[in-house]
mmCIF file of C-alpha atoms in Angstrom:
data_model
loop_
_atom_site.group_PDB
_atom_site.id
_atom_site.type_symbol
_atom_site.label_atom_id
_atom_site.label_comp_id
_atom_site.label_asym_id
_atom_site.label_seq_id
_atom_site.Cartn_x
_atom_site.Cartn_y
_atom_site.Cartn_z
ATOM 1 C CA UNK A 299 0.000 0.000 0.000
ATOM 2 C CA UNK A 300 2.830 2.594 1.075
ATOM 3 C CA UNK A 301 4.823 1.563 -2.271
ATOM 4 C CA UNK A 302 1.505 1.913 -4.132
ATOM 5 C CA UNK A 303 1.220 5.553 -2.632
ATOM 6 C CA UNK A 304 4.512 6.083 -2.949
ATOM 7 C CA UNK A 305 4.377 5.626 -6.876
ATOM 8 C CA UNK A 306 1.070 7.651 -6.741
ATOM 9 C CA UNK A 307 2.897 10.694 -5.539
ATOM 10 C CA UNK A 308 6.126 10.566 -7.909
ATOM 11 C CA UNK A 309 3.565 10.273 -11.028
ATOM 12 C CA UNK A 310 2.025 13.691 -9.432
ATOM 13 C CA UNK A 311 5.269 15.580 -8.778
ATOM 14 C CA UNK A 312 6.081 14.228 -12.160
ATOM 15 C CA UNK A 313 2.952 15.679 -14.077
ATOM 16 C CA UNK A 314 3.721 18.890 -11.901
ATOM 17 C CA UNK A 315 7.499 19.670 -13.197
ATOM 18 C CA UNK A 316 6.218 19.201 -16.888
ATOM 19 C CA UNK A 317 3.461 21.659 -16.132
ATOM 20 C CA UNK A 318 5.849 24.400 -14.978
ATOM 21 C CA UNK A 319 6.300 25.503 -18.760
ATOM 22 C CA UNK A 320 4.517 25.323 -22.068
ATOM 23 C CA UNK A 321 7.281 26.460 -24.507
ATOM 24 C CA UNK A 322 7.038 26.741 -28.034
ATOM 25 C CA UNK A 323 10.077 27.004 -30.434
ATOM 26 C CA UNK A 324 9.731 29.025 -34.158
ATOM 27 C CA UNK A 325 12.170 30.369 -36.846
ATOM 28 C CA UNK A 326 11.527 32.902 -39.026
ATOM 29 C CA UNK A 327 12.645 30.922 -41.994
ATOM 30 C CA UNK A 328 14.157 27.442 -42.343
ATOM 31 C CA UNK A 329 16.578 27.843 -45.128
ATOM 32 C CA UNK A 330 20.066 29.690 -44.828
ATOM 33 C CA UNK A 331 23.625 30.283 -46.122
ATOM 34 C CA UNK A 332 26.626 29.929 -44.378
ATOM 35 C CA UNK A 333 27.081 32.292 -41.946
ATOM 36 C CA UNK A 334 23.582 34.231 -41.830
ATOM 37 C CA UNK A 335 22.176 34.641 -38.119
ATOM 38 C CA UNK A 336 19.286 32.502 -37.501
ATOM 39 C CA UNK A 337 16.287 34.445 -35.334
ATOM 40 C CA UNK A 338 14.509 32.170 -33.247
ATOM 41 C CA UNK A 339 11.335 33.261 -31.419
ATOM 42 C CA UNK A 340 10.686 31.662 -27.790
ATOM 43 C CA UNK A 341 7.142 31.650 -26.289
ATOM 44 C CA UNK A 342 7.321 30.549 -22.750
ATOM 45 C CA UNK A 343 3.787 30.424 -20.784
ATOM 46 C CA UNK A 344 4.099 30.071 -17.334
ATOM 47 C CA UNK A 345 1.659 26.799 -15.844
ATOM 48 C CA UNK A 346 3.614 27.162 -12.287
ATOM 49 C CA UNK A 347 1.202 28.888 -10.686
ATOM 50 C CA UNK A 348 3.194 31.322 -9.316
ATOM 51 C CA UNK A 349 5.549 34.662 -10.760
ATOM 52 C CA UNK A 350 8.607 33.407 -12.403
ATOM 53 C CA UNK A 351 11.959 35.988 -12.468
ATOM 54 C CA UNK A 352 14.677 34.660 -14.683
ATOM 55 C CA UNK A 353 17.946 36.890 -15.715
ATOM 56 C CA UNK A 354 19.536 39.733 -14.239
ATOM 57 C CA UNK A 355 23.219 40.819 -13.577
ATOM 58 C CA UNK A 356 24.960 37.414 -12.611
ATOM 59 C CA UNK A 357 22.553 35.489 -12.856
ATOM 60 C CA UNK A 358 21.930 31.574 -14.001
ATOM 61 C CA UNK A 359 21.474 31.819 -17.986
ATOM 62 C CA UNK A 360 17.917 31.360 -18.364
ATOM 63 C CA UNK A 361 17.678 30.177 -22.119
ATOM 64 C CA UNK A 362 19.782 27.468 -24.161
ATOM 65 C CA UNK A 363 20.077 26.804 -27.813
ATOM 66 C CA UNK A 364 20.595 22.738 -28.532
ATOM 67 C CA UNK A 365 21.666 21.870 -32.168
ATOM 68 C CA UNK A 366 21.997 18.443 -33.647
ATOM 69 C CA UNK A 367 23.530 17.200 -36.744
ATOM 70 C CA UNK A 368 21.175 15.266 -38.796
ATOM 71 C CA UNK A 369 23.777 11.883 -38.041
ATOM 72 C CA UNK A 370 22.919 13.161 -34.214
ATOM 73 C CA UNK A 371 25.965 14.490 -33.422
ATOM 74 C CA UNK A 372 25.525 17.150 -30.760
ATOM 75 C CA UNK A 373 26.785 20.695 -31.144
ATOM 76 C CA UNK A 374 27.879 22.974 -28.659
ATOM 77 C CA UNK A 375 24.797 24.469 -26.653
ATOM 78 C CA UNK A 376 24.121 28.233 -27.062
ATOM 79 C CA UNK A 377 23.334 30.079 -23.943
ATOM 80 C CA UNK A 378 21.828 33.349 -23.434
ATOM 81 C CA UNK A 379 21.434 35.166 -20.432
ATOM 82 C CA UNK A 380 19.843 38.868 -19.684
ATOM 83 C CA UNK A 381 21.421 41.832 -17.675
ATOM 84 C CA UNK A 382 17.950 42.609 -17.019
ATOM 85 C CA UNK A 383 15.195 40.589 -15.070
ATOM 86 C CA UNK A 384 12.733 39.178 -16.957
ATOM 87 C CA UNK A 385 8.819 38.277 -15.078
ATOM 88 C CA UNK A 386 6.390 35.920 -16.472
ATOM 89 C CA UNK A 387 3.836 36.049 -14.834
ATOM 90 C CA UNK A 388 1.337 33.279 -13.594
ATOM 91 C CA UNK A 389 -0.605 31.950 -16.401
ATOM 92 C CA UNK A 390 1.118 34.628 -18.572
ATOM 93 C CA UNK A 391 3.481 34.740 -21.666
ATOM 94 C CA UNK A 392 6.767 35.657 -22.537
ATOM 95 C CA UNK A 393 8.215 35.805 -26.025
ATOM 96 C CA UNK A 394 11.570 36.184 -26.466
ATOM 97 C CA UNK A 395 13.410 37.040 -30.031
ATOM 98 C CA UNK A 396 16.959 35.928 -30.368
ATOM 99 C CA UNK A 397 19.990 36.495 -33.029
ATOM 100 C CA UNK A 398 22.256 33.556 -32.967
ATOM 101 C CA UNK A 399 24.961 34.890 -35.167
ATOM 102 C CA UNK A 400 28.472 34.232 -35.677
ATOM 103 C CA UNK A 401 29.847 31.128 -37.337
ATOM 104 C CA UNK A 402 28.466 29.061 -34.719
ATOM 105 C CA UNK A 403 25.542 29.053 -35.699
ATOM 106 C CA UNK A 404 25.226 28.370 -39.546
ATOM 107 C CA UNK A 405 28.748 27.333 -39.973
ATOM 108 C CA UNK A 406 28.504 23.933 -40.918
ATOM 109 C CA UNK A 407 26.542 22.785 -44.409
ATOM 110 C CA UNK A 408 23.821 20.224 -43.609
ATOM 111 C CA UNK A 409 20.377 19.579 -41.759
ATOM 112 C CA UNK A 410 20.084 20.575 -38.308
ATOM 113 C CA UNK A 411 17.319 20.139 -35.791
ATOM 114 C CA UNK A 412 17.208 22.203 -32.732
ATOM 115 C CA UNK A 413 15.520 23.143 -29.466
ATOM 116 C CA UNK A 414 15.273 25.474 -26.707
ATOM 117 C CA UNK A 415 15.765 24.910 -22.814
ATOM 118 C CA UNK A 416 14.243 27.270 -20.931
ATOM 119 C CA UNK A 417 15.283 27.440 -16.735
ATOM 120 C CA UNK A 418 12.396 27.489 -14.478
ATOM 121 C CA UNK A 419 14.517 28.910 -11.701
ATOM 122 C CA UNK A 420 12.702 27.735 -8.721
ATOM 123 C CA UNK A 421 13.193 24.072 -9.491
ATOM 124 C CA UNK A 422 16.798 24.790 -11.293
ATOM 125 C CA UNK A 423 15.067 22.278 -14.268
ATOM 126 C CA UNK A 424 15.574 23.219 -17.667
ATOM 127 C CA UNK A 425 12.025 23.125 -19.949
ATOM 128 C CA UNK A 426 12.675 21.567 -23.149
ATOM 129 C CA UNK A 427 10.600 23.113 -26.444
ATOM 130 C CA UNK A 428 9.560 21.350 -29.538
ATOM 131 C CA UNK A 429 11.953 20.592 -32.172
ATOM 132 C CA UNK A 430 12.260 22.343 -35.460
ATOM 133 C CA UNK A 431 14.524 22.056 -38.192
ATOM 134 C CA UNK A 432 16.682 23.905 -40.395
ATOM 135 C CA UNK A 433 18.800 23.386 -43.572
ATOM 136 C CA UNK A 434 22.306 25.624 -44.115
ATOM 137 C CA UNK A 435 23.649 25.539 -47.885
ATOM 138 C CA UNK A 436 26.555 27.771 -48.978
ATOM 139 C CA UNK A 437 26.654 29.591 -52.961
ATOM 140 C CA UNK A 438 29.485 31.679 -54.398
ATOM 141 C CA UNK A 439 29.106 35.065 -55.255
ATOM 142 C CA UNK A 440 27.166 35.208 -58.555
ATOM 143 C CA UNK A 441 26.166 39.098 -58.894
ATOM 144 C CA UNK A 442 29.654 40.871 -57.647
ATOM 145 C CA UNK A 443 32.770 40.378 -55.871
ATOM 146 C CA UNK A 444 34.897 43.582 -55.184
ATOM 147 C CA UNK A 445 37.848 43.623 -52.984
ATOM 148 C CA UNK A 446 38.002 47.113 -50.376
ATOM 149 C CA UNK A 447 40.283 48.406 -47.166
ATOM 150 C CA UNK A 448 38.563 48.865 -43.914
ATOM 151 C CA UNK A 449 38.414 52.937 -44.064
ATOM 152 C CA UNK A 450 39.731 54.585 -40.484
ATOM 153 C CA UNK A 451 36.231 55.353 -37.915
ATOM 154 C CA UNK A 452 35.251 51.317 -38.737
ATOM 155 C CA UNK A 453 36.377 48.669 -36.348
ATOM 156 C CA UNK A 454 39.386 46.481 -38.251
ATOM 157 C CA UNK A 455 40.404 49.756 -40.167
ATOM 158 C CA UNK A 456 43.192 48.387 -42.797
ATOM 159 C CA UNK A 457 42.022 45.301 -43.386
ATOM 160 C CA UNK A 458 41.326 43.856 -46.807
ATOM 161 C CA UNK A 459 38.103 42.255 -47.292
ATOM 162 C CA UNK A 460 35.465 42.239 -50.251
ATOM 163 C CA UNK A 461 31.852 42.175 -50.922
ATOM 164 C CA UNK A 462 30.233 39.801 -52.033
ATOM 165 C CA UNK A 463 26.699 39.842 -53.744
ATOM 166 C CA UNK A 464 25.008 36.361 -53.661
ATOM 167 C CA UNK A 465 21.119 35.760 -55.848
ATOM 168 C CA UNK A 466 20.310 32.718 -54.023
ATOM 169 C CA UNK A 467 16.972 31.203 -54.331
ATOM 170 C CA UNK A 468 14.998 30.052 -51.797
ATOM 171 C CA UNK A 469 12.247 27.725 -52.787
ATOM 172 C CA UNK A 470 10.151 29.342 -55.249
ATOM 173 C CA UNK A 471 11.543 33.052 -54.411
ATOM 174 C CA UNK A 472 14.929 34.783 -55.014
ATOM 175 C CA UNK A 473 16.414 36.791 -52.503
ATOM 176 C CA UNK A 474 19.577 38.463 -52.741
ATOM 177 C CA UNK A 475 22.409 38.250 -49.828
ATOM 178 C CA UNK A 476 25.739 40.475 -49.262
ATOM 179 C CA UNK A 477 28.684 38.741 -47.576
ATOM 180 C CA UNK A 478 31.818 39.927 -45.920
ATOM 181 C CA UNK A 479 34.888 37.981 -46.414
ATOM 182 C CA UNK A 480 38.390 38.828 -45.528
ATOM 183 C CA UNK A 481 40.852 39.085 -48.327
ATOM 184 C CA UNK A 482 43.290 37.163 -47.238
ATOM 185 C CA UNK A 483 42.404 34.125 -45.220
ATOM 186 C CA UNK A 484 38.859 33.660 -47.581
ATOM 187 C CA UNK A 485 36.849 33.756 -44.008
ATOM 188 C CA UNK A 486 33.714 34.607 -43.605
ATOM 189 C CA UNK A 487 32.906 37.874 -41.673
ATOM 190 C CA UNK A 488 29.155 38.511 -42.283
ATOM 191 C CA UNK A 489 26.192 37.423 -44.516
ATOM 192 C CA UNK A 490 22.736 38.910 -44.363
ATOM 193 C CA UNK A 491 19.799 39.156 -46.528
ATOM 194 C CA UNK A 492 18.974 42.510 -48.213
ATOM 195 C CA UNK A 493 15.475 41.306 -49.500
ATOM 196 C CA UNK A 494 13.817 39.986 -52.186
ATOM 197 C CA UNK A 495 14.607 40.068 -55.690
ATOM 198 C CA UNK A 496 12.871 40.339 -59.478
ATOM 199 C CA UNK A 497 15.596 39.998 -62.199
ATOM 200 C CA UNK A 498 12.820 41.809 -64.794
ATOM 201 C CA UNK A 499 15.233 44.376 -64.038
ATOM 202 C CA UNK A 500 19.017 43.867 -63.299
ATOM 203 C CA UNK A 501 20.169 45.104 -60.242
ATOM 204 C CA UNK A 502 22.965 47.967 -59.558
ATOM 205 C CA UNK A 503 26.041 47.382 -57.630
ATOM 206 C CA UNK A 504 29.144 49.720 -56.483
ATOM 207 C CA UNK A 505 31.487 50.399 -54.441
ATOM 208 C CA UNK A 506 31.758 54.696 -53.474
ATOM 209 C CA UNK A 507 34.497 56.572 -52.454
ATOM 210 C CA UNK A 508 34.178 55.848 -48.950
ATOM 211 C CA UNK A 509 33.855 52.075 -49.630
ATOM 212 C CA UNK A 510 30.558 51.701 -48.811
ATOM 213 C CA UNK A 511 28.460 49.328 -50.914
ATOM 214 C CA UNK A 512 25.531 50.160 -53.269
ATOM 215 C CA UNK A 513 22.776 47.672 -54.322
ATOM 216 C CA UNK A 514 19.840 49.008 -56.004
ATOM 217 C CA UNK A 515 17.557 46.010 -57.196
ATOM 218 C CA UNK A 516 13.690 45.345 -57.818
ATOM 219 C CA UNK A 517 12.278 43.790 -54.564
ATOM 220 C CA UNK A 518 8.219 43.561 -55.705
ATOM 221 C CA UNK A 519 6.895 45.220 -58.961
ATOM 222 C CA UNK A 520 7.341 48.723 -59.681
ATOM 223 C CA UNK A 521 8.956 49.360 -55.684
ATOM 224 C CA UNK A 522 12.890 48.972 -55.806
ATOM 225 C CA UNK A 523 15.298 48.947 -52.843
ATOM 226 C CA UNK A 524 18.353 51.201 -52.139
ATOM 227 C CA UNK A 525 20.461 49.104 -49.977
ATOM 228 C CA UNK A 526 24.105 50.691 -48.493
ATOM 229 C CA UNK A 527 26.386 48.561 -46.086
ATOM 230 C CA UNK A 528 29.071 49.882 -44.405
ATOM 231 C CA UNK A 529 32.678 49.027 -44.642
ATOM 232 C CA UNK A 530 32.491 46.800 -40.739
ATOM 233 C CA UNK A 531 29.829 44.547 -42.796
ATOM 234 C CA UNK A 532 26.840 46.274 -41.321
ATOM 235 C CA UNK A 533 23.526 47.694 -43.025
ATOM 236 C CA UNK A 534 23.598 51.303 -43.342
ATOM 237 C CA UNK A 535 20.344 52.114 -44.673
ATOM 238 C CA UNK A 536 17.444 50.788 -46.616
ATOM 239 C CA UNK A 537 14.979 53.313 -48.880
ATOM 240 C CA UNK A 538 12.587 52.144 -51.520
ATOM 241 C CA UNK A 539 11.349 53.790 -54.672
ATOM 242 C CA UNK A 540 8.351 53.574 -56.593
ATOM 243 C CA UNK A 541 8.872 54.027 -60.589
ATOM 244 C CA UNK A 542 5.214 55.644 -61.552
ATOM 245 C CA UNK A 543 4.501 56.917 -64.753
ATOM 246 C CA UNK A 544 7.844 54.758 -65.976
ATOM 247 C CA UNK A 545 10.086 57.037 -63.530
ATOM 248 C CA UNK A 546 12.625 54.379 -62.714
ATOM 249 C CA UNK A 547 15.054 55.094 -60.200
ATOM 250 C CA UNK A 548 18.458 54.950 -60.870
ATOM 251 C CA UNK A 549 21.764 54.935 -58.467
ATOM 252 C CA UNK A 550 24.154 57.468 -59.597
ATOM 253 C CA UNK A 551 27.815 57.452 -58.042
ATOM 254 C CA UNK A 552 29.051 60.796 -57.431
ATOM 255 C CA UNK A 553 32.022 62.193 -55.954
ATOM 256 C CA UNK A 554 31.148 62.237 -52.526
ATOM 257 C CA UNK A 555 29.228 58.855 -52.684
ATOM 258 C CA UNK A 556 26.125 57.936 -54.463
ATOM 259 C CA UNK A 557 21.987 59.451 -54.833
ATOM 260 C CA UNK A 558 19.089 58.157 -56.372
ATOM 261 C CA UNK A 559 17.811 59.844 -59.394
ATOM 262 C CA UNK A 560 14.266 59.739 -60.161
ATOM 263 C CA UNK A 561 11.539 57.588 -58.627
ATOM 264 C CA UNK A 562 9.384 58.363 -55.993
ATOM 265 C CA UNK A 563 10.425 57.699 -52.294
ATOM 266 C CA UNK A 564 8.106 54.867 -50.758
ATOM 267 C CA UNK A 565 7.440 54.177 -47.178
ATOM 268 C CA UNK A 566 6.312 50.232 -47.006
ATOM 269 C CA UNK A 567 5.465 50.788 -43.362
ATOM 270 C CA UNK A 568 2.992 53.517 -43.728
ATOM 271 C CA UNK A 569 -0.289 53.128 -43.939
ATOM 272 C CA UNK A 570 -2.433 52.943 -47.759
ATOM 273 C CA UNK A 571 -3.948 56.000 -48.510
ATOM 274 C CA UNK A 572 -7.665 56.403 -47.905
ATOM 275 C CA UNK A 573 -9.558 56.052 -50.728
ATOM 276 C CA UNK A 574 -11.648 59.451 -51.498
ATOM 277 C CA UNK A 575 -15.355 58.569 -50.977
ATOM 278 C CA UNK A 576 -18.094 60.063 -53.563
ATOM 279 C CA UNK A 577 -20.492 62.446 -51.917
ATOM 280 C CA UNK A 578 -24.026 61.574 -51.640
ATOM 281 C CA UNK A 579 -26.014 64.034 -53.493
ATOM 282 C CA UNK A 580 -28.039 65.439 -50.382
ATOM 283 C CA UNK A 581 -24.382 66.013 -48.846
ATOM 284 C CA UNK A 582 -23.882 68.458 -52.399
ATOM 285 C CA UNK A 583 -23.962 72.315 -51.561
ATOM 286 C CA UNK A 584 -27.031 73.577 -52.640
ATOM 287 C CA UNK A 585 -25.692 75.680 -55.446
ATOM 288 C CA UNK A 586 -24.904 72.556 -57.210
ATOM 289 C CA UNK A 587 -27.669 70.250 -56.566
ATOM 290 C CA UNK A 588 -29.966 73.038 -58.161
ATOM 291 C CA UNK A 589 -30.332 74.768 -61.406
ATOM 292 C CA UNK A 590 -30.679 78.242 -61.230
ATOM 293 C CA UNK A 591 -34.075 79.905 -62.476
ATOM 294 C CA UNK A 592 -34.265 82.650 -65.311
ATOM 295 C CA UNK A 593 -35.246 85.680 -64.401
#
């Protein structure tokens, strides 16, 4: 009877630690190239029935990042911490967005699967997530490769790397990459998507004076994209153009760097336009819902 009991209580503690958490594990895309950060998105609901505080300065890291080969070779875990405390509340919901970048993450070629731990700190347990998976390809630059020197005011100033411009396609779309490489070892310092890509139109690369990198390319009909990355591999700005009336932009180098001549500047964030509404004809002034008499 006590052994029966005994069991009885062990099954409940049980089906109480995998109740602390309900975690859920996404990525914002499955497919990458060598080197690209991968974002995952954490959702961690909080079944404990009580206020959870994970992270801080010195603290435990809360969150861990398992990948595994597709022969099921483990990789290195990924941990992330917080300087600041984060609360989830009882019965509430935390999501957490995360940039695993560096070479550690996408630096192999393959199929990967991979999961996130999450600490419930009261308990000092791990919570594991589901599993998704990812695939990491490498192509060589197909659109432009330049070399450059790291300009002074940029971290590694002297250096000799070059750009890279990559069309890569990605299931049914094409999207078009930069990557940073260094010169003279061939390593890879940075690759990152500057969007998608229509080849109706071809797209516009240079280097300017300052070393900075151009790309000008057609991202969705009629809208084009004005991408610049700095010499340290990072964006520097993104603007989009619309071409109406035939007005197609066009990326001009100039002695002091590079403009945009014609197009129209396009905001995809803002808002559509509200469409003008006709006027019923009891809302017409008087003047012109009448006719006015002879005299």
């Amino acid at each position: 009877m006590n052994r029966i009991l005994f069991l009885m209580i062990l099954c409940l503690c049980c089906g109480q630690a995998r109740a602390q958490y309900v975690t859920n594990l996404t990525l914002l895309k499955n497919q990458f190239l060598t080197g690209e950060p991968v974002v995952a998105v954490v959702t961690v609901t909080n079944r404990s029935g009580a206020d959870v505080i994970v992270g801080g300065h010195g603290s435990r890291d809360w969150l861990q990042f398992e990948i595994t080969e597709s022969t099921g070779r483990r990789l290195s875990p990924i941990a992330i911490g917080s300087d600041e405390p984060v609360t989830i509340k009882a019965g509430g919901t935390n999501t957490t967005k995360v940039e695993l970048s560096g070479g550690y993450s996408t630096a192999d070629l393959g199929t990967f699967s991979m999961v996130a731990n999450v600490l419930h700190p009261i308990t000092g347990q791990y919570y594991q997530s589901n599993k998704v998976r990812m695939t990491i390809s490498d192509s060589k630059p197909n659109m432009f490769d330049q070399p450059y020197g790291v300009p002074e005011g940029f971290a590694n100033a002297g250096r000799q790397r070059r750009y890279q411009v990559i069309l890569y396609r990605e299931l049914d779309d094409l999207q078009l990459y930069c990557r940073i490489t260094d010169d003279r070892s061939g390593a890879y310092v940075a690759t990152f998507l500057l969007g998608p890509a229509m080849m109706a139109v071809p797209p516009q690369i240079s280097i300017d004076v300052h070393n900075k990198l151009h790309v000008m390319f057609l991202a969705q009909p009629h809208i084009f994209c004005h991408a610049v990355v700095n010499p340290d591999g990072k964006i520097n700005q993104r603007n989009y153009y619309k071409d109406p009336d035939g007005n197609r932009p066009t990326l001009v180098m100039t002695s002091t760097g590079a403009k945009v001549m014609g197009g129209e500047i396009f905001d995809p964030g803002a808002p559509p336009p509200k469409k003008r509404l006709l006027r019923k004809t009891s809302e017409m002034p008087t003047s012109l819902g009448t006719v006015p008499k002879k005299k």
